[in-house]
Amino acid sequence: MRSITFLGLLVGIFGIVTCSPAQDQYPDISDPSNPRTVVQFKLNRKPIVPFTSLLDSASSTSIPLTRTYTGHSYTAPVSIGTSSTGGDGPTLDLLIDTGSDMVVVTSTSCTAPECQQVQDRYDCSASLTCEPAVNLLTGSPRWVQGYGDGTLANGTLVEDTLRFISSPSSPLPYQSTTRPPQQQQVVIPHQAILVVDQPGLGLFKSYGPGVDGILGLNLQSPVINRTVIQNLQALEDPSVSLSSSSSFSTPPSSSDMGFMSLWLGTSLEPGQGGGLLLNAVDKTRFQGPIQWVNRGPSPYDWSIPLDRGILLVNSTLSDDAILNDSPSEDISSVVTNPGAGETSRLTTIANKAPFLVPETDYSFAVLDSGSDGIYLLQFMYDALYPQIPGSKQLDNGYWRVPCEGSLDLVLGIQGQIYRVPYEEWVKKPSETSGDPPGLCQAKVFGSSPGPILLGTTFLQRVYTIFDFSHPGQERVGLAALA
């Protein structure tokens, strides 16, 4: 979920990354010979309530993720604070969000209906380690964080302890099934947290039940001293932060806690939606080489270069043909008309070649696990949809496309082709959507202003590694799913 800085001032600092750190041999949690401390977190998948456009506003640790009930966002369990007895604070399910920079939770003191809808909330007064904090722009403890869907996180900044805790319910890939798995954790003290005490965020409305807050995983922030990523970079020896011993140790490196890897699955079962690994990769989840890409010029975002841009191509067109700029046969889509019960072939795209979305080549896109779709600038959005056979623009300006088709969205990233098939970037038909018969909403939205965002529609197609081991020279690794 793309965050927007409020209160009048956002300082943008741009510096081109001109060199890349040497490629390290990344530890693999599926390899029992790796001497690496591993804590595994499984993801919860949470369904996101769809919205038509942003203009509507608009040491190693493995963390279990849960996919939200609409299936387009993911949460992880994170303990916040310290109890009166010195134990861990309450565990909240936080949205995994590589597109924003703050940890955001809801206060127990907030009486607004949308606050009351959040299942688990945070109480600073109940934590022995909660301390006051201020924002860097005004020196005030108050802050308003805006998001691209039009929601606002309005509250007070504090600092408290975060604990990323692995799930003890099942053994890790390298563990014997006869040995009870150990629960482990990485501890981050003094993490800035925005505690929402005013209406405006609407987590329940946006994501449904099971989302207690947001875990921002952007690189830097103009508002707080250290993001979660910067605090992970500062952990000189994460093994001292582990709550239990492990047969794996952390070898010395430029940064002992230096990267995270992410895979987003399809299961809606709690803890089975995907996985977020700190300081390790899981080779059982991907195949082939890891393709490395230096991050874009913004020091804040996990952005990557789209040197070949975003294209609309027939699914039968080969990757080599796209890379070599070879024209395709007639780019067409087989569209079923449920009303007539007939199938017609509709030819599209001028010059019978892949359609390049204007000005997406040699641009940058932010990897945003907190957003469900792919977000383009408004003029790009308006240029894309007329190229899709059978598409229709509604009276409100939004587009609908045939529910079935054979056009892939293709992203050209540093000489590699990444495809999103039609059935994955177009939503399933819904009786309650109110869309014209045979037409569906796509997961490509218009956004203005702002960068191109690649949300879970793209991230579900790749295994992603976020390397922050060399501050200032961060990079992203992409690999094909196994």
Coordinates of N, CA and C in Angstrom, one line a residue, residues 60-139:
S60 N 18.2 -15.6 10.4 CA 17.2 -15.8 9.5 C 15.9 -16.1 10.3
T61 N 14.9 -15.5 9.8 CA 13.6 -15.7 10.5 C 12.5 -16.0 9.4
S62 N 11.8 -17.0 9.6 CA 10.7 -17.4 8.7 C 9.4 -17.1 9.3
I63 N 8.6 -16.2 8.7 CA 7.4 -15.7 9.3 C 6.2 -16.2 8.5
P64 N 5.3 -16.9 9.2 CA 4.1 -17.4 8.5 C 3.2 -16.3 8.1
L65 N 2.7 -16.4 6.9 CA 1.8 -15.4 6.4 C 0.4 -16.0 6.2
T66 N -0.6 -15.2 6.4 CA -2.0 -15.6 6.2 C -2.6 -14.7 5.1
R67 N -3.2 -15.4 4.1 CA -3.8 -14.6 3.0 C -5.2 -14.1 3.5
T68 N -5.5 -12.9 3.2 CA -6.8 -12.3 3.6 C -7.9 -13.0 2.9
Y69 N -9.1 -12.8 3.4 CA -10.2 -13.7 2.9 C -10.6 -13.3 1.5
T70 N -10.3 -12.1 1.0 CA -10.5 -11.9 -0.5 C -9.3 -12.3 -1.3
G71 N -8.2 -12.6 -0.6 CA -7.1 -13.3 -1.3 C -6.0 -12.4 -1.9
H72 N -6.0 -11.1 -1.7 CA -5.1 -10.2 -2.4 C -4.1 -9.5 -1.5
S73 N -4.1 -9.8 -0.2 CA -3.1 -9.3 0.7 C -2.8 -10.3 1.8
Y74 N -1.7 -10.0 2.5 CA -1.2 -11.0 3.4 C -0.8 -10.4 4.8
T75 N -1.0 -11.2 5.8 CA -0.6 -10.7 7.1 C 0.4 -11.6 7.8
A76 N 1.1 -11.1 8.8 CA 2.1 -11.9 9.5 C 1.9 -11.6 11.0
P77 N 2.1 -12.5 11.9 CA 2.0 -12.3 13.3 C 3.2 -11.6 13.9
V78 N 3.0 -10.5 14.6 CA 4.1 -9.7 15.1 C 3.7 -9.3 16.6
S79 N 4.6 -9.6 17.5 CA 4.4 -9.2 18.9 C 4.9 -7.8 19.1
I80 N 4.1 -7.0 19.8 CA 4.5 -5.6 20.0 C 4.4 -5.3 21.5
G81 N 5.6 -4.8 22.0 CA 5.6 -4.3 23.4 C 6.1 -5.4 24.4
T82 N 6.1 -5.0 25.7 CA 6.5 -5.9 26.8 C 5.5 -5.9 27.9
S83 N 5.0 -7.1 28.3 CA 4.0 -7.1 29.3 C 4.5 -6.7 30.7
S84 N 3.6 -6.5 31.6 CA 4.0 -6.1 33.0 C 4.8 -7.1 33.7
T85 N 4.8 -8.3 33.2 CA 5.7 -9.4 33.8 C 7.0 -9.5 33.1
G86 N 7.2 -8.7 32.1 CA 8.4 -8.8 31.3 C 8.4 -9.7 30.1
G87 N 7.2 -10.3 29.8 CA 7.1 -11.2 28.7 C 6.7 -10.5 27.4
D88 N 6.5 -11.2 26.4 CA 6.1 -10.6 25.1 C 4.8 -9.9 25.2
G89 N 4.6 -8.8 24.4 CA 3.4 -8.1 24.4 C 2.4 -8.9 23.5
P90 N 1.2 -8.3 23.2 CA 0.2 -9.0 22.4 C 0.7 -9.2 21.0
T91 N 0.2 -10.3 20.4 CA 0.5 -10.5 19.0 C -0.6 -10.0 18.1
L92 N -0.2 -9.2 17.1 CA -1.1 -8.6 16.1 C -0.8 -9.1 14.7
D93 N -1.8 -9.3 13.9 CA -1.7 -9.7 12.5 C -1.5 -8.4 11.7
L94 N -0.3 -8.2 11.2 CA 0.0 -7.0 10.5 C 0.1 -7.2 9.0
L95 N -0.5 -6.3 8.2 CA -0.4 -6.4 6.7 C 1.1 -6.3 6.3
I96 N 1.6 -7.2 5.5 CA 2.9 -7.1 5.0 C 2.9 -6.1 3.8
D97 N 3.7 -5.0 4.0 CA 3.5 -3.9 3.1 C 4.9 -3.3 2.7
T98 N 5.5 -3.8 1.6 CA 6.7 -3.3 1.1 C 6.6 -1.9 0.4
G99 N 5.4 -1.4 0.4 CA 5.2 -0.1 -0.3 C 5.0 1.1 0.7
S100 N 5.1 0.9 2.0 CA 5.0 2.0 3.0 C 6.1 1.8 4.0
D101 N 6.2 2.9 4.8 CA 7.4 3.0 5.7 C 7.2 2.8 7.1
M102 N 5.9 2.7 7.6 CA 5.7 2.7 9.0 C 5.0 1.5 9.5
V103 N 5.2 1.2 10.8 CA 4.3 0.2 11.5 C 3.1 1.0 12.0
V104 N 2.0 0.6 11.7 CA 0.7 1.3 12.1 C -0.2 0.3 12.8
V105 N -0.7 0.7 14.0 CA -1.6 -0.2 14.7 C -2.7 0.7 15.2
T106 N -3.8 0.2 15.7 CA -4.9 0.9 16.3 C -4.9 0.9 17.8
S107 N -5.1 2.1 18.4 CA -5.1 2.2 19.8 C -6.4 1.6 20.5
T108 N -6.2 1.1 21.7 CA -7.3 0.6 22.4 C -8.2 1.7 22.9
S109 N -7.6 3.0 22.9 CA -8.4 4.1 23.3 C -9.3 4.7 22.2
C110 N -9.1 4.3 21.0 CA -9.9 4.8 19.9 C -11.3 4.3 20.0
T111 N -12.3 5.2 20.0 CA -13.7 4.8 20.1 C -14.5 4.8 18.8
A112 N -13.8 5.2 17.7 CA -14.5 5.3 16.4 C -14.9 3.9 16.0
P113 N -16.1 3.7 15.3 CA -16.5 2.4 14.9 C -15.5 1.6 14.1
E114 N -14.7 2.3 13.3 CA -13.8 1.5 12.5 C -12.6 1.1 13.3
C115 N -12.3 1.7 14.4 CA -11.3 1.2 15.4 C -11.9 0.0 16.1
Q116 N -13.1 0.1 16.5 CA -13.7 -1.0 17.3 C -13.8 -2.3 16.5
Q117 N -13.8 -2.1 15.1 CA -13.9 -3.3 14.3 C -12.6 -4.1 14.2
V118 N -11.5 -3.5 14.6 CA -10.2 -4.2 14.6 C -10.2 -5.1 15.8
Q119 N -9.8 -6.4 15.5 CA -9.9 -7.4 16.5 C -8.9 -7.2 17.6
D120 N -7.6 -7.0 17.3 CA -6.6 -6.8 18.3 C -5.9 -5.5 18.2
R121 N -5.9 -4.7 19.3 CA -5.4 -3.4 19.3 C -4.3 -3.2 20.3
Y122 N -3.6 -2.1 20.2 CA -2.4 -1.8 21.0 C -2.7 -0.8 22.1
D123 N -2.1 -1.1 23.3 CA -2.2 -0.2 24.4 C -0.8 0.1 24.9
C124 N -0.3 1.4 24.6 CA 1.0 1.8 25.0 C 1.2 1.7 26.5
S125 N 0.1 2.1 27.2 CA 0.2 2.2 28.7 C 0.4 0.8 29.3
A126 N 0.1 -0.3 28.6 CA 0.3 -1.6 29.1 C 1.6 -2.2 28.8
S127 N 2.5 -1.5 28.1 CA 3.8 -2.0 27.7 C 4.9 -1.3 28.5
L128 N 5.8 -2.1 29.1 CA 6.9 -1.6 29.8 C 7.9 -0.9 28.9
T129 N 7.9 -1.2 27.6 CA 8.9 -0.6 26.7 C 8.4 0.4 25.8
C130 N 7.2 0.9 26.0 CA 6.6 1.9 25.1 C 7.2 3.3 25.6
E131 N 7.7 4.1 24.6 CA 8.2 5.4 24.9 C 7.7 6.4 23.9
P132 N 7.6 7.7 24.2 CA 7.1 8.7 23.3 C 8.1 8.9 22.2
A133 N 7.6 9.3 21.0 CA 8.5 9.6 19.9 C 7.9 10.8 19.1
V134 N 8.7 11.4 18.2 CA 8.2 12.6 17.4 C 8.6 12.3 16.0
N135 N 7.8 13.0 15.1 CA 8.2 12.9 13.7 C 9.3 13.9 13.3
L136 N 10.1 13.6 12.3 CA 11.3 14.3 12.0 C 11.0 15.7 11.3
L137 N 9.8 15.8 10.8 CA 9.4 17.0 10.0 C 9.0 18.2 10.8
T138 N 8.2 17.9 11.8 CA 7.7 19.0 12.7 C 8.1 18.9 14.1
G139 N 8.7 17.8 14.5 CA 9.0 17.6 16.0 C 7.8 17.3 16.8

